[in-house]
Structures are given as structure tokens and as C-alpha cells.
Amino acid sequence: MKKQTAFYEMSADSLQKKTINFSDYKGKVVLVVNTASKCGFTPQYAGLEELHKKYQNMGLVILGFPCNQFANQEPGDADSIKNNCLLNYGVTFQMFDKIDVKGKNAHPLFVWLSNELRGALGKTVKWNFTKFIIDREGNPVKRFSPKTKPEEIEPYLKTLLEKGKQEVS
């Protein structure tokens, strides 16, 4: 129960400066991604958007968190981030205000996720487009490296989404 409580008690500010409570995502499968507009992995926005469109009606929620901690690859403000995501990739999933994902100013979500799901190189988020999956009960269940493309995690997401669908029926 502790893991569930942790996620659902957190919140973050959207690019539009609106506080979004993660309790709004109860019963959903959540994919959390730290993003950047000027990264070699930035084209993954297109794959994330495709997953969002394909599975949102089954309960998938994608949360994008811009971060400028890796080689200054997200230098812009909220408007430039929003424009890049929308104009270049047609992003319609939820994007948040720029945050830190590691270090003393890291957002509590990424502190929690990094502690719960270790990566190949330990707890710390090492680069942009690290992906974390949270199940319908608010439990962190899987972490994927930046190199893992969105389409490569689709089978895993689909299994989680169908599992919840069967339980609801």
C-alpha cells in the first residue's frame, strides 16, 4: 500500500502552470518519461504520441517531464517546449513544466521512481527519455532506458492494459 500512496499523493505543474494531482490517474497505466527538445532521442516523441493515441481509451496515460540536466538539451521555457512538442511532433499527451530528475532538487516523482526501479547503471536517471511504467494500482513496475524506443515497450504496455481491462469486466 505504501507504493500506491506515494504516487497518488504527488502532483506536478503542467506546462500551462496548472497543478495536476496524480490521484487523477487512479486505475490508469501511467508511462512517465523525462524529455528534452534537443536530444538525439527527441524523435521518440512521435512514438510516444502514437502509443497515447492508440491506447488512451484503454487507460494509458503518458506524462512527459522536460528536463535540462543532460547536456543543456532542454534550454527553453514552457512556451518553447510546448511549441516544439506540438509543432514538431503533434504531442497531445500531458506535458509538465521543466523539472530536475536527479540531484538535490529532483522532483519527488523521479526520486521515488529511481529508488523503486533501478536502471542498468543504478538508481540515478542517466539521460533524457528514461521511461517508467506505473500500473493501475500506482505501483512502479518497469523501467526502460533512453535507447528503448516507445514501440519496443508497446507489448509490455498492452499486457498491463489488457490485464486491467479483464479485471474490470
JSON list of C-alpha atoms in Angstrom, two decimals:
[
{"chain": "A", "resi": 1, "resn": "MET", "atom": "CA", "xyz": [0.00, 0.00, 0.00]},
{"chain": "A", "resi": 2, "resn": "LYS", "atom": "CA", "xyz": [2.92, 2.34, 0.64]},
{"chain": "A", "resi": 3, "resn": "LYS", "atom": "CA", "xyz": [3.95, 2.44, -3.05]},
{"chain": "A", "resi": 4, "resn": "GLN", "atom": "CA", "xyz": [0.40, 3.19, -4.17]},
{"chain": "A", "resi": 5, "resn": "THR", "atom": "CA", "xyz": [0.02, 6.00, -1.67]},
{"chain": "A", "resi": 6, "resn": "ALA", "atom": "CA", "xyz": [3.32, 7.57, -2.72]},
{"chain": "A", "resi": 7, "resn": "PHE", "atom": "CA", "xyz": [2.37, 8.07, -6.38]},
{"chain": "A", "resi": 8, "resn": "TYR", "atom": "CA", "xyz": [-1.21, 9.15, -5.81]},
{"chain": "A", "resi": 9, "resn": "GLU", "atom": "CA", "xyz": [-0.19, 11.73, -3.21]},
{"chain": "A", "resi": 10, "resn": "MET", "atom": "CA", "xyz": [2.18, 13.56, -5.58]},
{"chain": "A", "resi": 11, "resn": "SER", "atom": "CA", "xyz": [1.49, 16.33, -8.06]},
{"chain": "A", "resi": 12, "resn": "ALA", "atom": "CA", "xyz": [3.32, 18.45, -10.63]},
{"chain": "A", "resi": 13, "resn": "ASP", "atom": "CA", "xyz": [2.70, 21.63, -12.60]},
{"chain": "A", "resi": 14, "resn": "SER", "atom": "CA", "xyz": [1.73, 21.35, -16.25]},
{"chain": "A", "resi": 15, "resn": "LEU", "atom": "CA", "xyz": [3.29, 23.49, -18.98]},
{"chain": "A", "resi": 16, "resn": "GLN", "atom": "CA", "xyz": [0.22, 25.70, -18.54]},
{"chain": "A", "resi": 17, "resn": "LYS", "atom": "CA", "xyz": [1.19, 26.16, -14.84]},
{"chain": "A", "resi": 18, "resn": "LYS", "atom": "CA", "xyz": [-1.80, 24.15, -13.60]},
{"chain": "A", "resi": 19, "resn": "THR", "atom": "CA", "xyz": [-1.15, 21.77, -10.69]},
{"chain": "A", "resi": 20, "resn": "ILE", "atom": "CA", "xyz": [-2.10, 18.23, -11.63]},
{"chain": "A", "resi": 21, "resn": "ASN", "atom": "CA", "xyz": [-2.67, 15.71, -8.86]},
{"chain": "A", "resi": 22, "resn": "PHE", "atom": "CA", "xyz": [-1.51, 12.22, -9.72]},
{"chain": "A", "resi": 23, "resn": "SER", "atom": "CA", "xyz": [-4.54, 10.86, -7.87]},
{"chain": "A", "resi": 24, "resn": "ASP", "atom": "CA", "xyz": [-6.36, 11.81, -11.10]},
{"chain": "A", "resi": 25, "resn": "TYR", "atom": "CA", "xyz": [-4.64, 8.77, -12.65]},
{"chain": "A", "resi": 26, "resn": "LYS", "atom": "CA", "xyz": [-6.02, 6.12, -10.29]},
{"chain": "A", "resi": 27, "resn": "GLY", "atom": "CA", "xyz": [-6.91, 3.00, -12.26]},
{"chain": "A", "resi": 28, "resn": "LYS", "atom": "CA", "xyz": [-4.72, 4.01, -15.22]},
{"chain": "A", "resi": 29, "resn": "VAL", "atom": "CA", "xyz": [-1.45, 2.60, -16.55]},
{"chain": "A", "resi": 30, "resn": "VAL", "atom": "CA", "xyz": [0.99, 5.51, -16.45]},
{"chain": "A", "resi": 31, "resn": "LEU", "atom": "CA", "xyz": [4.11, 5.92, -18.58]},
{"chain": "A", "resi": 32, "resn": "VAL", "atom": "CA", "xyz": [6.43, 8.59, -17.13]},
{"chain": "A", "resi": 33, "resn": "VAL", "atom": "CA", "xyz": [9.19, 9.96, -19.40]},
{"chain": "A", "resi": 34, "resn": "ASN", "atom": "CA", "xyz": [11.80, 12.66, -18.85]},
{"chain": "A", "resi": 35, "resn": "THR", "atom": "CA", "xyz": [12.05, 14.53, -22.14]},
{"chain": "A", "resi": 36, "resn": "ALA", "atom": "CA", "xyz": [14.19, 17.07, -23.97]},
{"chain": "A", "resi": 37, "resn": "SER", "atom": "CA", "xyz": [13.67, 19.00, -27.21]},
{"chain": "A", "resi": 38, "resn": "LYS", "atom": "CA", "xyz": [17.25, 18.97, -28.48]},
{"chain": "A", "resi": 39, "resn": "CYS", "atom": "CA", "xyz": [18.29, 15.38, -27.79]},
{"chain": "A", "resi": 40, "resn": "GLY", "atom": "CA", "xyz": [19.13, 12.57, -30.17]},
{"chain": "A", "resi": 41, "resn": "PHE", "atom": "CA", "xyz": [16.19, 10.71, -28.65]},
{"chain": "A", "resi": 42, "resn": "THR", "atom": "CA", "xyz": [13.73, 13.60, -29.20]},
{"chain": "A", "resi": 43, "resn": "PRO", "atom": "CA", "xyz": [12.12, 11.83, -32.19]},
{"chain": "A", "resi": 44, "resn": "GLN", "atom": "CA", "xyz": [10.73, 9.38, -29.61]},
{"chain": "A", "resi": 45, "resn": "TYR", "atom": "CA", "xyz": [8.02, 12.00, -29.04]},
{"chain": "A", "resi": 46, "resn": "ALA", "atom": "CA", "xyz": [6.38, 10.66, -32.22]},
{"chain": "A", "resi": 47, "resn": "GLY", "atom": "CA", "xyz": [6.34, 7.08, -30.91]},
{"chain": "A", "resi": 48, "resn": "LEU", "atom": "CA", "xyz": [5.05, 8.20, -27.52]},
{"chain": "A", "resi": 49, "resn": "GLU", "atom": "CA", "xyz": [2.24, 10.13, -29.20]},
{"chain": "A", "resi": 50, "resn": "GLU", "atom": "CA", "xyz": [1.38, 7.07, -31.28]},
{"chain": "A", "resi": 51, "resn": "LEU", "atom": "CA", "xyz": [1.11, 4.96, -28.10]},
{"chain": "A", "resi": 52, "resn": "HIS", "atom": "CA", "xyz": [-1.01, 7.68, -26.49]},
{"chain": "A", "resi": 53, "resn": "LYS", "atom": "CA", "xyz": [-3.47, 7.79, -29.39]},
{"chain": "A", "resi": 54, "resn": "LYS", "atom": "CA", "xyz": [-3.65, 4.01, -29.70]},
{"chain": "A", "resi": 55, "resn": "TYR", "atom": "CA", "xyz": [-4.13, 3.14, -26.02]},
{"chain": "A", "resi": 56, "resn": "GLN", "atom": "CA", "xyz": [-5.58, 6.15, -24.19]},
{"chain": "A", "resi": 57, "resn": "ASN", "atom": "CA", "xyz": [-9.08, 4.68, -24.41]},
{"chain": "A", "resi": 58, "resn": "MET", "atom": "CA", "xyz": [-7.79, 1.51, -22.73]},
{"chain": "A", "resi": 59, "resn": "GLY", "atom": "CA", "xyz": [-6.42, 3.52, -19.79]},
{"chain": "A", "resi": 60, "resn": "LEU", "atom": "CA", "xyz": [-2.90, 4.54, -20.81]},
{"chain": "A", "resi": 61, "resn": "VAL", "atom": "CA", "xyz": [-1.68, 7.92, -19.63]},
{"chain": "A", "resi": 62, "resn": "ILE", "atom": "CA", "xyz": [1.66, 9.33, -20.77]},
{"chain": "A", "resi": 63, "resn": "LEU", "atom": "CA", "xyz": [3.30, 12.03, -18.66]},
{"chain": "A", "resi": 64, "resn": "GLY", "atom": "CA", "xyz": [6.20, 13.97, -20.17]},
{"chain": "A", "resi": 65, "resn": "PHE", "atom": "CA", "xyz": [8.61, 15.85, -17.92]},
{"chain": "A", "resi": 66, "resn": "PRO", "atom": "CA", "xyz": [11.06, 18.17, -19.71]},
{"chain": "A", "resi": 67, "resn": "CYS", "atom": "CA", "xyz": [14.47, 18.29, -18.08]},
{"chain": "A", "resi": 68, "resn": "ASN", "atom": "CA", "xyz": [17.59, 20.35, -18.84]},
{"chain": "A", "resi": 69, "resn": "GLN", "atom": "CA", "xyz": [20.06, 18.36, -16.73]},
{"chain": "A", "resi": 70, "resn": "PHE", "atom": "CA", "xyz": [21.66, 16.47, -19.61]},
{"chain": "A", "resi": 71, "resn": "ALA", "atom": "CA", "xyz": [23.95, 18.48, -21.92]},
{"chain": "A", "resi": 72, "resn": "ASN", "atom": "CA", "xyz": [21.61, 21.52, -21.87]},
{"chain": "A", "resi": 73, "resn": "GLN", "atom": "CA", "xyz": [19.20, 19.76, -24.24]},
{"chain": "A", "resi": 74, "resn": "GLU", "atom": "CA", "xyz": [16.04, 21.45, -22.90]},
{"chain": "A", "resi": 75, "resn": "PRO", "atom": "CA", "xyz": [17.09, 25.11, -22.57]},
{"chain": "A", "resi": 76, "resn": "GLY", "atom": "CA", "xyz": [13.75, 26.72, -23.44]},
{"chain": "A", "resi": 77, "resn": "ASP", "atom": "CA", "xyz": [10.85, 27.98, -21.37]},
{"chain": "A", "resi": 78, "resn": "ALA", "atom": "CA", "xyz": [7.38, 26.44, -21.16]},
{"chain": "A", "resi": 79, "resn": "ASP", "atom": "CA", "xyz": [6.18, 28.14, -24.37]},
{"chain": "A", "resi": 80, "resn": "SER", "atom": "CA", "xyz": [9.12, 26.96, -26.46]},
{"chain": "A", "resi": 81, "resn": "ILE", "atom": "CA", "xyz": [8.78, 23.42, -25.07]},
{"chain": "A", "resi": 82, "resn": "LYS", "atom": "CA", "xyz": [5.05, 23.42, -25.81]},
{"chain": "A", "resi": 83, "resn": "ASN", "atom": "CA", "xyz": [5.60, 24.76, -29.33]},
{"chain": "A", "resi": 84, "resn": "ASN", "atom": "CA", "xyz": [8.33, 22.21, -30.12]},
{"chain": "A", "resi": 85, "resn": "CYS", "atom": "CA", "xyz": [6.21, 19.29, -28.86]},
{"chain": "A", "resi": 86, "resn": "LEU", "atom": "CA", "xyz": [3.10, 20.42, -30.67]},
{"chain": "A", "resi": 87, "resn": "LEU", "atom": "CA", "xyz": [4.57, 21.75, -33.91]},
{"chain": "A", "resi": 88, "resn": "ASN", "atom": "CA", "xyz": [7.23, 19.11, -34.48]},
{"chain": "A", "resi": 89, "resn": "TYR", "atom": "CA", "xyz": [5.60, 16.01, -33.02]},
{"chain": "A", "resi": 90, "resn": "GLY", "atom": "CA", "xyz": [1.88, 16.73, -32.56]},
{"chain": "A", "resi": 91, "resn": "VAL", "atom": "CA", "xyz": [2.07, 15.82, -28.87]},
{"chain": "A", "resi": 92, "resn": "THR", "atom": "CA", "xyz": [-1.33, 15.69, -27.18]},
{"chain": "A", "resi": 93, "resn": "PHE", "atom": "CA", "xyz": [-0.36, 13.71, -24.06]},
{"chain": "A", "resi": 94, "resn": "GLN", "atom": "CA", "xyz": [0.20, 15.56, -20.78]},
{"chain": "A", "resi": 95, "resn": "MET", "atom": "CA", "xyz": [3.39, 17.60, -20.64]},
{"chain": "A", "resi": 96, "resn": "PHE", "atom": "CA", "xyz": [4.65, 19.17, -17.45]},
{"chain": "A", "resi": 97, "resn": "ASP", "atom": "CA", "xyz": [6.78, 22.15, -16.54]},
{"chain": "A", "resi": 98, "resn": "LYS", "atom": "CA", "xyz": [10.54, 21.66, -16.67]},
{"chain": "A", "resi": 99, "resn": "ILE", "atom": "CA", "xyz": [11.93, 19.81, -13.64]},
{"chain": "A", "resi": 100, "resn": "ASP", "atom": "CA", "xyz": [15.10, 18.17, -12.32]},
{"chain": "A", "resi": 101, "resn": "VAL", "atom": "CA", "xyz": [15.09, 14.36, -12.38]},
{"chain": "A", "resi": 102, "resn": "LYS", "atom": "CA", "xyz": [18.25, 13.84, -10.30]},
{"chain": "A", "resi": 103, "resn": "GLY", "atom": "CA", "xyz": [20.21, 15.60, -7.60]},
{"chain": "A", "resi": 104, "resn": "LYS", "atom": "CA", "xyz": [19.12, 17.61, -4.59]},
{"chain": "A", "resi": 105, "resn": "ASN", "atom": "CA", "xyz": [16.36, 19.46, -6.49]},
{"chain": "A", "resi": 106, "resn": "ALA", "atom": "CA", "xyz": [14.91, 16.38, -8.18]},
{"chain": "A", "resi": 107, "resn": "HIS", "atom": "CA", "xyz": [11.12, 16.22, -8.35]},
{"chain": "A", "resi": 108, "resn": "PRO", "atom": "CA", "xyz": [9.75, 13.76, -5.75]},
{"chain": "A", "resi": 109, "resn": "LEU", "atom": "CA", "xyz": [8.25, 11.62, -8.53]},
{"chain": "A", "resi": 110, "resn": "PHE", "atom": "CA", "xyz": [11.68, 10.91, -10.01]},
{"chain": "A", "resi": 111, "resn": "VAL", "atom": "CA", "xyz": [13.28, 10.39, -6.60]},
{"chain": "A", "resi": 112, "resn": "TRP", "atom": "CA", "xyz": [10.59, 7.80, -5.85]},
{"chain": "A", "resi": 113, "resn": "LEU", "atom": "CA", "xyz": [10.74, 6.11, -9.27]},
{"chain": "A", "resi": 114, "resn": "SER", "atom": "CA", "xyz": [14.56, 5.97, -9.25]},
{"chain": "A", "resi": 115, "resn": "ASN", "atom": "CA", "xyz": [14.57, 4.41, -5.78]},
{"chain": "A", "resi": 116, "resn": "GLU", "atom": "CA", "xyz": [11.88, 1.86, -6.67]},
{"chain": "A", "resi": 117, "resn": "LEU", "atom": "CA", "xyz": [13.17, 0.87, -10.12]},
{"chain": "A", "resi": 118, "resn": "ARG", "atom": "CA", "xyz": [16.92, 0.70, -10.57]},
{"chain": "A", "resi": 119, "resn": "GLY", "atom": "CA", "xyz": [18.40, 1.10, -14.02]},
{"chain": "A", "resi": 120, "resn": "ALA", "atom": "CA", "xyz": [21.38, -0.70, -15.54]},
{"chain": "A", "resi": 121, "resn": "LEU", "atom": "CA", "xyz": [23.65, 1.95, -14.03]},
{"chain": "A", "resi": 122, "resn": "GLY", "atom": "CA", "xyz": [21.93, 2.22, -10.65]},
{"chain": "A", "resi": 123, "resn": "LYS", "atom": "CA", "xyz": [19.21, 4.43, -9.25]},
{"chain": "A", "resi": 124, "resn": "THR", "atom": "CA", "xyz": [20.02, 7.72, -10.95]},
{"chain": "A", "resi": 125, "resn": "VAL", "atom": "CA", "xyz": [18.36, 8.77, -14.19]},
{"chain": "A", "resi": 126, "resn": "LYS", "atom": "CA", "xyz": [21.33, 8.88, -16.58]},
{"chain": "A", "resi": 127, "resn": "TRP", "atom": "CA", "xyz": [19.84, 10.59, -19.65]},
{"chain": "A", "resi": 128, "resn": "ASN", "atom": "CA", "xyz": [16.76, 12.01, -21.38]},
{"chain": "A", "resi": 129, "resn": "PHE", "atom": "CA", "xyz": [13.89, 9.70, -22.35]},
{"chain": "A", "resi": 130, "resn": "THR", "atom": "CA", "xyz": [14.26, 7.26, -19.46]},
{"chain": "A", "resi": 131, "resn": "LYS", "atom": "CA", "xyz": [10.84, 5.63, -19.16]},
{"chain": "A", "resi": 132, "resn": "PHE", "atom": "CA", "xyz": [9.00, 4.32, -16.10]},
{"chain": "A", "resi": 133, "resn": "ILE", "atom": "CA", "xyz": [5.73, 2.38, -16.04]},
{"chain": "A", "resi": 134, "resn": "ILE", "atom": "CA", "xyz": [3.30, 2.58, -13.13]},
{"chain": "A", "resi": 135, "resn": "ASP", "atom": "CA", "xyz": [0.48, 0.01, -13.01]},
{"chain": "A", "resi": 136, "resn": "ARG", "atom": "CA", "xyz": [-3.22, 0.63, -12.40]},
{"chain": "A", "resi": 137, "resn": "GLU", "atom": "CA", "xyz": [-2.69, 0.33, -8.63]},
{"chain": "A", "resi": 138, "resn": "GLY", "atom": "CA", "xyz": [0.02, 3.00, -8.52]},
{"chain": "A", "resi": 139, "resn": "ASN", "atom": "CA", "xyz": [2.95, 0.59, -8.29]},
{"chain": "A", "resi": 140, "resn": "PRO", "atom": "CA", "xyz": [6.14, 1.22, -10.30]},
{"chain": "A", "resi": 141, "resn": "VAL", "atom": "CA", "xyz": [6.63, -1.94, -12.34]},
{"chain": "A", "resi": 142, "resn": "LYS", "atom": "CA", "xyz": [9.22, -1.39, -15.09]},
{"chain": "A", "resi": 143, "resn": "ARG", "atom": "CA", "xyz": [11.99, 0.97, -16.13]},
{"chain": "A", "resi": 144, "resn": "PHE", "atom": "CA", "xyz": [13.31, 1.34, -19.68]},
{"chain": "A", "resi": 145, "resn": "SER", "atom": "CA", "xyz": [16.50, 3.00, -20.87]},
{"chain": "A", "resi": 146, "resn": "PRO", "atom": "CA", "xyz": [16.53, 6.03, -23.17]},
{"chain": "A", "resi": 147, "resn": "LYS", "atom": "CA", "xyz": [17.61, 3.77, -26.03]},
{"chain": "A", "resi": 148, "resn": "THR", "atom": "CA", "xyz": [14.40, 1.73, -25.76]},
{"chain": "A", "resi": 149, "resn": "LYS", "atom": "CA", "xyz": [12.01, 3.09, -28.35]},
{"chain": "A", "resi": 150, "resn": "PRO", "atom": "CA", "xyz": [8.33, 3.55, -27.46]},
{"chain": "A", "resi": 151, "resn": "GLU", "atom": "CA", "xyz": [7.26, 0.87, -29.94]},
{"chain": "A", "resi": 152, "resn": "GLU", "atom": "CA", "xyz": [9.54, -1.62, -28.16]},
{"chain": "A", "resi": 153, "resn": "ILE", "atom": "CA", "xyz": [7.62, -1.20, -24.89]},
{"chain": "A", "resi": 154, "resn": "GLU", "atom": "CA", "xyz": [4.21, -1.48, -26.56]},
{"chain": "A", "resi": 155, "resn": "PRO", "atom": "CA", "xyz": [3.83, -5.24, -25.89]},
{"chain": "A", "resi": 156, "resn": "TYR", "atom": "CA", "xyz": [4.54, -4.68, -22.18]},
{"chain": "A", "resi": 157, "resn": "LEU", "atom": "CA", "xyz": [2.04, -1.80, -22.00]},
{"chain": "A", "resi": 158, "resn": "LYS", "atom": "CA", "xyz": [-0.57, -3.77, -23.91]},
{"chain": "A", "resi": 159, "resn": "THR", "atom": "CA", "xyz": [-0.30, -6.68, -21.46]},
{"chain": "A", "resi": 160, "resn": "LEU", "atom": "CA", "xyz": [-0.78, -4.33, -18.48]},
{"chain": "A", "resi": 161, "resn": "LEU", "atom": "CA", "xyz": [-3.70, -2.56, -20.17]},
{"chain": "A", "resi": 162, "resn": "GLU", "atom": "CA", "xyz": [-5.45, -5.81, -21.10]},
{"chain": "A", "resi": 163, "resn": "LYS", "atom": "CA", "xyz": [-4.91, -7.22, -17.62]},
{"chain": "A", "resi": 164, "resn": "GLY", "atom": "CA", "xyz": [-6.74, -4.30, -16.09]},
{"chain": "A", "resi": 165, "resn": "LYS", "atom": "CA", "xyz": [-9.46, -4.49, -18.74]},
{"chain": "A", "resi": 166, "resn": "GLN", "atom": "CA", "xyz": [-10.19, -8.13, -17.88]},
{"chain": "A", "resi": 167, "resn": "GLU", "atom": "CA", "xyz": [-10.32, -7.35, -14.17]},
{"chain": "A", "resi": 168, "resn": "VAL", "atom": "CA", "xyz": [-12.80, -4.51, -14.75]},
{"chain": "A", "resi": 169, "resn": "SER", "atom": "CA", "xyz": [-15.12, -6.68, -16.89]}
]
